[in-house]
Amino acid sequence: MKRLIIGALISTVTIGTAFAECTYNFDATASQIAQIDSSVSRFPNVSNQKVGFNIKATNDKEAYAAFSSAYADNKIAGHGAGDINVPTTGIFAFEYKFKVPTSLLSGNEALAFFPLAASGNNSLGQFQRLGLIYTNNAASNPNKNEFRFFMNFVGSSYDLPVAVTASGYQTLGFYINASTKQVGIIFNGVNKGYVASFDTNFDQLGFTNAAAQYQFASNSSNLGKEVSIELITDHLKLQNTYPLGTKDICGNTI
């Protein structure tokens, strides 16, 4: 009987551990976001790891942001330390799933993400980040509908033009090789390989989502369309094929 009870307890612990979900929720409040940047609002649509808005008529700009509550507190305190520890050896991965227009906007209408970023301190206590910018007809990158990846927002960028996909979403997977200090990208299912390198490994990461819409007229055909950003972190939900042994940001093998 004792053996049966012990066996049942071991099974329960094992199952509980095996199915622990790796989550990162954008639960910062409107008040926290205002303390970080009073010019932006909390995304009107927030559901755990997905944030978004529906395009509305505006004569100027409507800007939105999302952070985790813990990461927002770090930024309010005046530093950019991440709020989740990540593997410091081997490869770890996370993904984004975007709902954005697949056609180029016209006139004064524009959309931008500025930036989406995974930021945090490295093992030397230095701040660094993987940055991703999306622009559609934005003044800073006119006549383009694309994503741009930067490492620390310096040096050359890697451009990823938006394409029509069967799912209606743009998908982007990042895989960070802590052993070789390289960043790889998988865009809409196509592995682009390693596209950037860094000097020192991340110890922690925090995720930032920011977006804006510009000058959509009251008769625009784009009104009501969804624009959304979903961060995917759990090993059971990651969709791309990564190098053997890759883990999620919590250290679970994919």
Coordinates of N, CA, C and O in Angstrom, one line a residue, residues 54-58 105 109 213 215-226:
N54 N -8.4 47.6 -32.6 CA -9.1 47.7 -33.8 C -9.0 49.1 -34.4 O -9.2 50.1 -33.7
I55 N -8.6 49.2 -35.6 CA -8.3 50.5 -36.2 C -9.5 51.4 -36.2 O -10.7 51.0 -36.4
K56 N -9.3 52.7 -35.7 CA -10.4 53.6 -35.6 C -10.0 54.9 -36.3 O -8.8 55.2 -36.6
A57 N -11.0 55.8 -36.6 CA -10.7 57.0 -37.2 C -10.0 57.9 -36.2 O -10.3 58.0 -35.0
T58 N -8.9 58.6 -36.7 CA -8.2 59.5 -35.9 C -7.5 60.5 -36.8 O -7.0 60.2 -37.9
L105 N -0.7 50.4 -46.9 CA -1.6 51.5 -46.7 C -1.4 52.7 -47.6 O -0.2 52.8 -48.2
E109 N -2.6 57.3 -44.0 CA -2.8 56.2 -43.1 C -1.5 55.4 -42.9 O -0.7 55.2 -43.8
Q213 N -1.3 53.8 -34.5 CA -2.0 54.0 -35.8 C -2.0 55.5 -36.1 O -2.1 56.3 -35.2
Q215 N -3.7 58.7 -38.6 CA -4.5 59.4 -39.5 C -5.4 58.5 -40.4 O -5.3 58.5 -41.6
F216 N -6.2 57.7 -39.8 CA -7.2 57.0 -40.5 C -8.5 57.8 -40.6 O -9.1 58.2 -39.6
A217 N -9.0 58.1 -41.8 CA -10.1 58.9 -42.0 C -11.4 58.2 -41.6 O -11.5 57.0 -41.5
S218 N -12.5 59.0 -41.4 CA -13.7 58.4 -40.9 C -14.4 57.5 -41.9 O -15.3 56.8 -41.6
N219 N -14.0 57.7 -43.2 CA -14.5 56.8 -44.3 C -13.5 55.8 -44.7 O -13.7 55.1 -45.8
S220 N -12.5 55.5 -44.0 CA -11.4 54.6 -44.4 C -12.0 53.1 -44.4 O -12.8 52.7 -43.5
S221 N -11.6 52.4 -45.4 CA -12.1 51.0 -45.5 C -11.4 50.1 -44.5 O -11.7 48.9 -44.4
N222 N -10.4 50.6 -43.8 CA -9.6 49.9 -42.8 C -10.2 49.9 -41.4 O -9.7 49.2 -40.5
L223 N -11.2 50.8 -41.2 CA -11.7 50.9 -39.9 C -12.3 49.6 -39.3 O -13.0 48.9 -40.1
G224 N -12.0 49.3 -38.1 CA -12.5 48.1 -37.5 C -11.6 46.9 -37.6 O -11.8 45.9 -37.0
K225 N -10.6 47.0 -38.5 CA -9.7 45.8 -38.7 C -8.9 45.6 -37.5 O -8.4 46.6 -36.9
E226 N -8.6 44.4 -37.2 CA -7.8 44.0 -36.0 C -6.3 44.1 -36.3 O -5.8 43.7 -37.4

